[in-house]
Amino acid sequence: MVEVTPAAEGRAPLALTMSAPRRGKPPRHFADLGAAERTAALTELGEKPFRGKQLATHYFTHLTSDPAEMTDLPQEGRTALVEALFPPLLTPVRTLTADAGTTVKTLWRLYDGVKVESVLMRYPGRATLCVSSQVGCGMACPFCATGQLGLTRNMSTAEILEQVRLAAQALARGEVAGGPGRLSNLVFMGMGEPLANYRAVIEAVRRFIAPAPEGFGMSARNVTVSTVGLVPAIDKLANEGIPVTLALSLHAPDDALRTELVPINTRWTVDEALDAAYRYFEATGRRVSIEYALIKDMNDHAWRADLLGQKLTDRGRGWVHVNPIPLNPTPGSIWTASERSVEAEFVSRLRSYGIPTTVRDTRGSDIDGACGQLAAEEGP
Ligand code: SAH
């Protein structure tokens, strides 16, 4: 991408204007700091390192970054200290609710004016947050709203974690229909390809699961990382020793069609992606999810269900389940969701191979729950 601002035009040497856009980094935030960086930041601010534990407790346990709530810190200089370490990274632009208030979608503006969204879905006994990991996405899947935006930039760990903290805080404070509750699940199914922003995403996962006061203390089993199938990154994730659930966005069992739906398939084929998913299962013991958006007359044929069933059972039994997702049509797209009867046939064919198959519920589709749609509509 080349950005030429009017001011730069005719001034900057060509080499400079042609280089990748120099996007600044989000302001320093506590949640981005490792132990040594935290100590250094506190020392620089004239504070003792033990303040780090107090601040971590406020942030990860009390879910606050408001100095007024940090009454165990000395009043003198408290606001300055907190403001230096907890700059506001996310500003709500729009909030939409559906399902009697139990689905809440928020469009956030980041420090540099770009927008991302997250969706909180509350069910009896659990609450799942769908987070964004990139501003836009570079994977260009034609049926996905975010895919049409292109990639603007990666999000930082703190930007990812702020989505989590703010949702957990809203639940804890009883601001979501259903009374006070806690956030239990995290899915990287918002905007972006999480494995293309590996370092920030894995650090966010570590903070999500780290026990108090260094993290939100949630279970790795309740985290799902969804990917188009970046094979080396899947293998890397398998070796982290963090048993998150891996979801592979397959959408077609044959290369000809998958290349059309998920263009990165030209780099890693269906078989290579499935082999990596199987290795992930072997390494972690976690059953892998296969995501399959059912698109009318595109990928919903019975023979494709059979081919998928065959390819999955060829690799083993009990290692995988399939999540067909009724396509959420994006504005301007010619594609629609499959007919109910076609969907039912697709599911029953897969089940006949002994593959657990559950159609994803389409929560929030009336508020453009298919992530990316809201940001696409809102524009820059
Ligand atoms: N980049 C990651 C996360 C994307 S969003 C990935 O591709 O896995 C999570 C899931 O929603 C993916 O499986 C994606 O293919 C799917 N998805 C995107 N747009 C959709 C739409 N319009 N209808 C249904 N599912 C969609």
Coordinates of C-alpha atoms and ligand atoms in Angstrom, one line a residue:
M1 CA 0.0 0.0 0.0
V2 CA 1.3 3.5 -0.8
E3 CA 0.1 6.4 1.1
V4 CA 0.7 9.9 -0.3
T5 CA -0.6 12.6 1.9
P6 CA -1.0 16.0 0.2
A7 CA 1.7 17.4 2.5
A8 CA 4.2 14.7 1.4
E9 CA 3.5 15.1 -2.3
G10 CA 6.3 16.7 -4.2
R11 CA 8.4 16.9 -1.0
A12 CA 9.4 13.5 0.0
P13 CA 11.9 11.6 -2.2
L14 CA 10.2 8.9 -4.3
A15 CA 11.9 6.1 -2.3
L16 CA 10.2 7.3 0.8
T17 CA 6.7 7.6 -0.6
M18 CA 7.0 4.2 -2.2
S19 CA 8.0 2.4 1.0
A20 CA 5.4 0.6 3.2
P21 CA 3.1 3.1 5.1
R22 CA 4.9 4.1 8.2
R23 CA 2.2 3.6 10.7
G24 CA 3.1 4.5 14.2
K25 CA 2.7 2.2 17.1
P26 CA -0.1 2.5 19.6
P27 CA 0.9 4.5 22.7
R28 CA 2.7 2.4 25.3
H29 CA 0.2 0.4 27.4
F30 CA 0.7 -1.6 30.5
A31 CA -0.8 -4.8 28.9
D32 CA 2.0 -4.8 26.3
L33 CA 4.8 -4.8 28.8
G34 CA 6.8 -7.8 29.8
A35 CA 8.2 -8.1 33.3
A36 CA 11.5 -6.2 32.5
E37 CA 9.7 -3.6 30.4
R38 CA 7.2 -3.0 33.2
T39 CA 10.0 -2.5 35.8
A40 CA 11.8 -0.1 33.4
A41 CA 8.6 1.9 32.8
L42 CA 7.8 2.2 36.5
T43 CA 11.3 3.2 37.3
E44 CA 11.2 5.8 34.5
L45 CA 8.0 7.2 36.1
G46 CA 9.7 7.4 39.5
E47 CA 7.8 4.4 40.9
K48 CA 8.9 1.3 42.8
P49 CA 8.6 -2.0 40.8
F50 CA 6.1 -3.4 43.4
R51 CA 3.5 -1.0 42.0
G52 CA 3.4 -3.3 39.0
K53 CA 1.5 -6.0 40.9
Q54 CA -1.0 -3.5 42.2
L55 CA -1.6 -2.2 38.7
A56 CA -1.9 -5.7 37.3
T57 CA -4.5 -6.6 39.9
H58 CA -6.5 -3.5 39.0
Y59 CA -6.3 -4.2 35.3
F60 CA -6.7 -8.0 35.0
T61 CA -8.7 -8.7 38.2
H62 CA -10.7 -5.5 38.8
L63 CA -10.9 -4.9 35.0
T64 CA -10.3 -1.2 35.5
S65 CA -7.8 1.4 34.3
D66 CA -9.5 4.3 36.1
P67 CA -7.3 6.0 38.6
A68 CA -10.3 6.9 40.8
E69 CA -10.8 3.2 41.5
M70 CA -7.1 2.5 42.4
T71 CA -7.4 3.7 46.0
D72 CA -4.5 1.6 47.2
L73 CA -2.1 3.8 45.2
P74 CA -1.0 7.0 46.9
Q75 CA -3.2 9.9 45.8
E76 CA -0.2 12.0 45.0
G77 CA 0.7 11.4 41.3
R78 CA -1.8 8.6 40.9
T79 CA -3.6 10.0 38.0
A80 CA -0.4 10.9 36.2
L81 CA 1.0 7.4 36.7
V82 CA -2.2 5.6 35.5
E83 CA -2.6 7.9 32.5
A84 CA 1.0 7.2 31.5
L85 CA 0.5 3.4 31.6
F86 CA -3.1 3.0 30.5
P87 CA -3.7 5.4 27.6
P88 CA -7.2 4.9 26.2
L89 CA -6.6 2.5 23.2
L90 CA -10.3 1.8 22.3
T91 CA -13.1 4.4 22.0
P92 CA -16.6 3.1 21.3
V93 CA -18.1 4.5 18.1
R94 CA -21.3 2.5 17.9
T95 CA -22.9 -0.3 19.9
L96 CA -25.6 -2.5 18.5
T97 CA -27.6 -5.1 20.4
A98 CA -29.6 -8.1 19.3
D99 CA -31.1 -11.2 20.9
A100 CA -32.8 -9.3 23.7
G101 CA -29.6 -7.6 24.6
T102 CA -27.5 -10.8 25.0
T103 CA -25.6 -10.1 21.8
V104 CA -23.6 -6.8 21.9
K105 CA -21.6 -5.7 19.0
T106 CA -19.2 -2.7 19.4
L107 CA -17.4 -0.7 16.8
W108 CA -14.2 0.7 18.3
R109 CA -12.0 3.5 17.1
L110 CA -8.3 3.0 17.7
Y111 CA -5.7 5.6 18.5
D112 CA -5.0 6.3 14.8
G113 CA -8.6 6.6 13.8
V114 CA -9.0 3.1 12.3
K115 CA -11.9 1.0 13.3
V116 CA -12.4 -2.6 14.4
E117 CA -15.3 -4.5 16.0
S118 CA -15.9 -7.1 18.6
V119 CA -19.1 -9.1 19.4
L120 CA -20.1 -10.3 22.9
M121 CA -22.5 -13.3 22.8
R122 CA -24.1 -14.4 26.1
Y123 CA -25.6 -17.8 26.5
P124 CA -26.9 -19.6 29.6
G125 CA -23.7 -20.5 31.5
R126 CA -21.2 -18.9 29.2
A127 CA -20.3 -15.6 27.5
T128 CA -18.1 -15.6 24.4
L129 CA -16.3 -12.6 23.0
C130 CA -15.4 -12.5 19.3
V131 CA -12.3 -10.3 19.0
S132 CA -10.5 -8.6 16.1
S133 CA -6.7 -9.2 15.7
Q134 CA -6.0 -7.0 12.7
V135 CA -7.4 -3.8 11.2
G136 CA -8.8 -5.3 8.0
C137 CA -7.4 -8.5 6.7
G138 CA -5.0 -9.4 3.9
M139 CA -6.5 -12.8 3.1
A140 CA -9.1 -11.5 0.6
C141 CA -11.7 -14.2 1.0
P142 CA -14.4 -12.9 -1.4
F143 CA -17.4 -13.9 0.8
C144 CA -16.0 -12.1 3.9
A145 CA -16.7 -8.4 4.6
T146 CA -13.3 -7.8 6.2
G147 CA -11.6 -9.5 3.3
Q148 CA -12.9 -6.8 1.0
L149 CA -11.2 -4.1 3.2
G150 CA -7.6 -5.2 2.7
L151 CA -5.1 -5.1 5.5
T152 CA -4.5 -1.8 7.2
R153 CA -2.3 -2.9 10.1
N154 CA -1.8 -5.5 12.9
M155 CA -3.3 -4.8 16.3
S156 CA -1.1 -4.7 19.4
T157 CA -1.5 -7.2 22.3
A158 CA -3.0 -4.4 24.4
E159 CA -5.5 -3.4 21.7
I160 CA -6.6 -7.1 21.6
L161 CA -6.7 -7.3 25.4
E162 CA -8.7 -4.1 25.8
Q163 CA -11.5 -5.6 23.8
V164 CA -11.4 -8.5 26.4
R165 CA -11.2 -6.2 29.4
L166 CA -14.0 -3.9 28.4
A167 CA -16.3 -6.8 27.6
A168 CA -15.4 -8.6 30.9
Q169 CA -16.0 -5.3 32.7
A170 CA -19.4 -4.7 31.1
L171 CA -20.4 -8.2 32.1
A172 CA -19.1 -7.9 35.6
R173 CA -20.9 -4.6 36.1
G174 CA -24.2 -6.1 35.0
E175 CA -24.3 -3.9 31.9
V176 CA -25.2 -6.8 29.6
A177 CA -28.7 -8.3 29.7
G178 CA -28.9 -11.2 32.1
G179 CA -27.4 -9.6 35.1
P180 CA -23.8 -9.6 36.3
G181 CA -21.7 -12.3 34.8
R182 CA -18.2 -13.2 33.7
L183 CA -16.5 -13.7 30.4
S184 CA -15.7 -17.3 29.8
N185 CA -14.8 -17.8 26.1
L186 CA -12.7 -16.0 23.6
V187 CA -12.7 -16.5 19.9
F188 CA -10.4 -14.9 17.3
M189 CA -13.2 -14.7 14.7
G190 CA -13.5 -11.0 14.4
M191 CA -11.6 -8.9 11.9
G192 CA -8.2 -10.2 10.7
E193 CA -6.2 -13.4 10.4
P194 CA -4.9 -14.0 13.9
L195 CA -2.0 -16.2 12.7
A196 CA -0.7 -13.4 10.4
N197 CA -0.3 -11.4 13.6
Y198 CA 1.2 -14.2 15.6
R199 CA 3.2 -12.5 18.2
A200 CA 0.6 -10.1 19.4
V201 CA -2.1 -12.8 19.4
I202 CA -0.1 -15.4 21.3
E203 CA 0.8 -12.7 23.9
A204 CA -2.8 -11.8 24.3
V205 CA -3.7 -15.5 24.7
R206 CA -1.0 -15.8 27.4
R207 CA -2.5 -12.8 29.3
F208 CA -6.0 -14.2 28.8
I209 CA -5.1 -17.5 30.5
A210 CA -2.5 -16.3 33.0
P211 CA -3.7 -16.6 36.6
A212 CA -4.3 -13.4 38.6
P213 CA -2.8 -10.9 39.0
E214 CA -0.8 -11.4 35.7
G215 CA -3.8 -12.3 33.5
F216 CA -7.5 -12.8 33.3
G217 CA -7.2 -16.4 34.6
M218 CA -9.4 -18.0 32.0
S219 CA -9.1 -21.4 30.6
A220 CA -7.0 -22.1 27.4
R221 CA -9.6 -24.6 26.4
N222 CA -12.1 -21.8 26.1
V223 CA -10.0 -19.9 23.6
T224 CA -10.4 -20.6 19.8
V225 CA -8.0 -19.4 17.2
S226 CA -9.5 -19.4 13.8
T227 CA -7.3 -19.4 10.7
V228 CA -7.4 -19.6 6.9
G229 CA -4.7 -22.3 7.3
L230 CA -1.2 -20.7 7.6
V231 CA 0.6 -24.0 8.0
P232 CA 3.9 -22.9 9.5
A233 CA 2.0 -20.8 12.1
I234 CA -0.3 -23.7 12.9
D235 CA 2.7 -25.9 13.6
K236 CA 4.2 -23.1 15.7
L237 CA 1.0 -22.8 17.7
A238 CA 1.0 -26.5 18.3
N239 CA 4.4 -26.3 20.0
E240 CA 3.5 -23.5 22.4
G241 CA 2.1 -25.9 25.0
I242 CA -1.1 -23.8 25.2
P243 CA -4.1 -26.1 24.4
V244 CA -6.3 -23.5 22.7
T245 CA -8.9 -24.8 20.2
L246 CA -7.8 -24.5 16.6
A247 CA -10.5 -23.7 14.0
L248 CA -9.6 -24.1 10.3
S249 CA -11.6 -22.1 7.8
L250 CA -11.8 -24.7 5.1
H251 CA -15.0 -23.8 3.1
A252 CA -14.2 -26.4 0.4
P253 CA -12.7 -29.9 0.3
D254 CA -11.2 -29.5 -3.2
D255 CA -8.4 -27.1 -4.2
A256 CA -10.1 -25.7 -7.3
L257 CA -13.0 -24.3 -5.3
R258 CA -11.0 -23.5 -2.1
T259 CA -8.6 -21.4 -4.1
E260 CA -11.5 -19.3 -5.2
L261 CA -13.0 -19.0 -1.7
V262 CA -9.8 -18.8 0.4
P263 CA -7.0 -17.4 -1.9
I264 CA -4.2 -18.4 0.4
N265 CA -5.0 -22.0 -0.7
T266 CA -2.5 -21.4 -3.6
R267 CA 0.2 -21.4 -0.9
W268 CA -1.1 -24.2 1.3
T269 CA -3.5 -26.7 -0.2
V270 CA -6.5 -28.3 1.3
D271 CA -4.4 -31.4 2.1
E272 CA -1.6 -29.4 3.6
A273 CA -3.9 -27.4 5.8
L274 CA -5.7 -30.6 6.9
D275 CA -2.4 -32.3 7.7
A276 CA -1.4 -29.3 9.8
A277 CA -4.7 -29.4 11.6
Y278 CA -4.2 -33.1 12.3
R279 CA -0.7 -32.5 13.6
Y280 CA -2.3 -29.8 15.9
F281 CA -4.6 -32.3 17.3
E282 CA -1.8 -34.8 17.8
A283 CA 0.3 -32.3 19.6
T284 CA -2.4 -30.8 21.9
G285 CA -5.1 -33.4 22.2
R286 CA -7.6 -30.7 21.3
R287 CA -10.2 -31.6 18.8
V288 CA -10.0 -29.3 15.8
S289 CA -12.9 -27.4 14.3
I290 CA -13.4 -27.2 10.6
E291 CA -15.4 -24.1 9.6
Y292 CA -17.4 -24.3 6.4
A293 CA -19.6 -21.4 5.4
L294 CA -22.4 -22.9 3.3
I295 CA -22.9 -20.9 0.2
K296 CA -25.8 -21.7 -2.1
D297 CA -24.8 -23.7 -5.2
M298 CA -21.2 -22.9 -4.5
N299 CA -19.8 -25.3 -2.0
D300 CA -22.9 -27.0 -0.6
H301 CA -23.1 -30.1 -2.9
A302 CA -23.6 -33.5 -1.5
W303 CA -20.4 -34.8 -3.2
R304 CA -18.4 -32.1 -1.5
A305 CA -19.8 -33.3 1.9
D306 CA -18.7 -36.8 0.9
L307 CA -15.2 -35.6 -0.1
L308 CA -14.8 -33.7 3.1
G309 CA -16.0 -36.7 5.1
Q310 CA -13.5 -38.9 3.3
K311 CA -10.6 -36.5 3.7
L312 CA -11.3 -36.1 7.4
T313 CA -11.8 -39.8 8.3
D314 CA -8.7 -40.8 6.1
R315 CA -6.6 -38.9 8.7
G316 CA -8.2 -40.5 11.7
R317 CA -11.2 -40.6 14.0
G318 CA -12.3 -38.4 16.8
W319 CA -9.9 -35.6 16.0
V320 CA -12.2 -33.2 14.3
H321 CA -15.6 -31.7 14.2
V322 CA -17.3 -29.7 11.5
N323 CA -19.0 -26.3 12.0
P324 CA -21.1 -25.5 8.9
I325 CA -22.0 -21.8 9.1
P326 CA -25.0 -20.5 7.1
L327 CA -23.4 -17.8 4.9
N328 CA -24.1 -14.3 6.2
P329 CA -24.4 -12.4 2.9
T330 CA -22.2 -9.3 2.7
P331 CA -23.5 -6.2 1.0
G332 CA -23.2 -6.3 -2.7
S333 CA -22.4 -10.0 -2.8
I334 CA -24.2 -12.3 -5.2
W335 CA -23.9 -15.2 -2.8
T336 CA -26.5 -16.4 -0.4
A337 CA -26.9 -19.1 2.3
S338 CA -27.7 -22.6 1.2
E339 CA -31.3 -23.8 1.3
R340 CA -32.3 -25.4 4.6
S341 CA -32.8 -28.8 2.9
V342 CA -29.4 -28.7 1.3
E343 CA -27.8 -27.7 4.6
A344 CA -29.6 -30.6 6.3
E345 CA -28.3 -33.1 3.6
F346 CA -24.8 -31.7 3.9
V347 CA -24.8 -32.2 7.7
S348 CA -26.3 -35.7 7.5
R349 CA -23.7 -36.8 5.0
L350 CA -20.9 -35.7 7.2
R351 CA -22.5 -37.4 10.2
S352 CA -22.7 -40.6 8.2
Y353 CA -18.9 -40.6 8.3
G354 CA -19.1 -40.4 12.1
I355 CA -18.0 -36.8 12.1
P356 CA -19.6 -34.6 14.8
T357 CA -21.2 -31.8 12.9
T358 CA -23.0 -28.8 14.4
V359 CA -24.4 -25.9 12.4
R360 CA -23.1 -22.6 13.9
D361 CA -25.9 -20.5 15.3
T362 CA -26.2 -17.2 13.5
R363 CA -26.3 -14.9 16.5
G364 CA -26.3 -11.3 15.6
S365 CA -26.7 -11.7 11.9
D366 CA -29.4 -8.9 12.0
I367 CA -26.7 -6.6 13.4
D368 CA -24.1 -7.7 10.8
G369 CA -22.7 -10.2 13.2
A370 CA -20.5 -11.4 10.4
C371 CA -17.5 -9.4 11.6
G372 CA -16.2 -6.7 9.4
Q373 CA -19.6 -5.7 8.0
L374 CA -20.1 -2.9 10.5
A375 CA -16.6 -1.4 9.9
A376 CA -17.1 -1.8 6.2
E377 CA -20.3 0.1 6.3
E378 CA -19.0 2.8 8.5
G379 CA -16.0 3.6 6.3
P380 CA -12.8 5.2 7.4
Ligands
SAH1 N1 -9.2 -15.0 9.5 C1 -9.7 -16.0 10.3 C2 -10.8 -15.4 11.2 C3 -12.0 -14.9 10.4 S1 -13.6 -14.8 10.9 C4 -10.3 -17.2 9.5 O1 -10.5 -17.0 8.3 O2 -10.6 -18.2 10.1 C5 -14.1 -16.4 11.4 C6 -14.9 -17.2 10.4 O3 -16.0 -16.5 9.8 C7 -14.1 -17.8 9.3 O4 -14.3 -19.1 9.2 C8 -14.6 -17.0 8.1 O5 -14.4 -17.7 6.9 C9 -16.1 -16.9 8.5 N2 -16.8 -15.9 7.7 C10 -16.3 -14.8 7.1 N3 -17.3 -14.1 6.5 C11 -18.4 -14.9 6.6 C12 -19.7 -14.7 6.1 N4 -20.1 -13.7 5.3 N5 -20.6 -15.7 6.4 C13 -20.3 -16.7 7.2 N6 -19.0 -16.9 7.7 C14 -18.1 -16.0 7.4

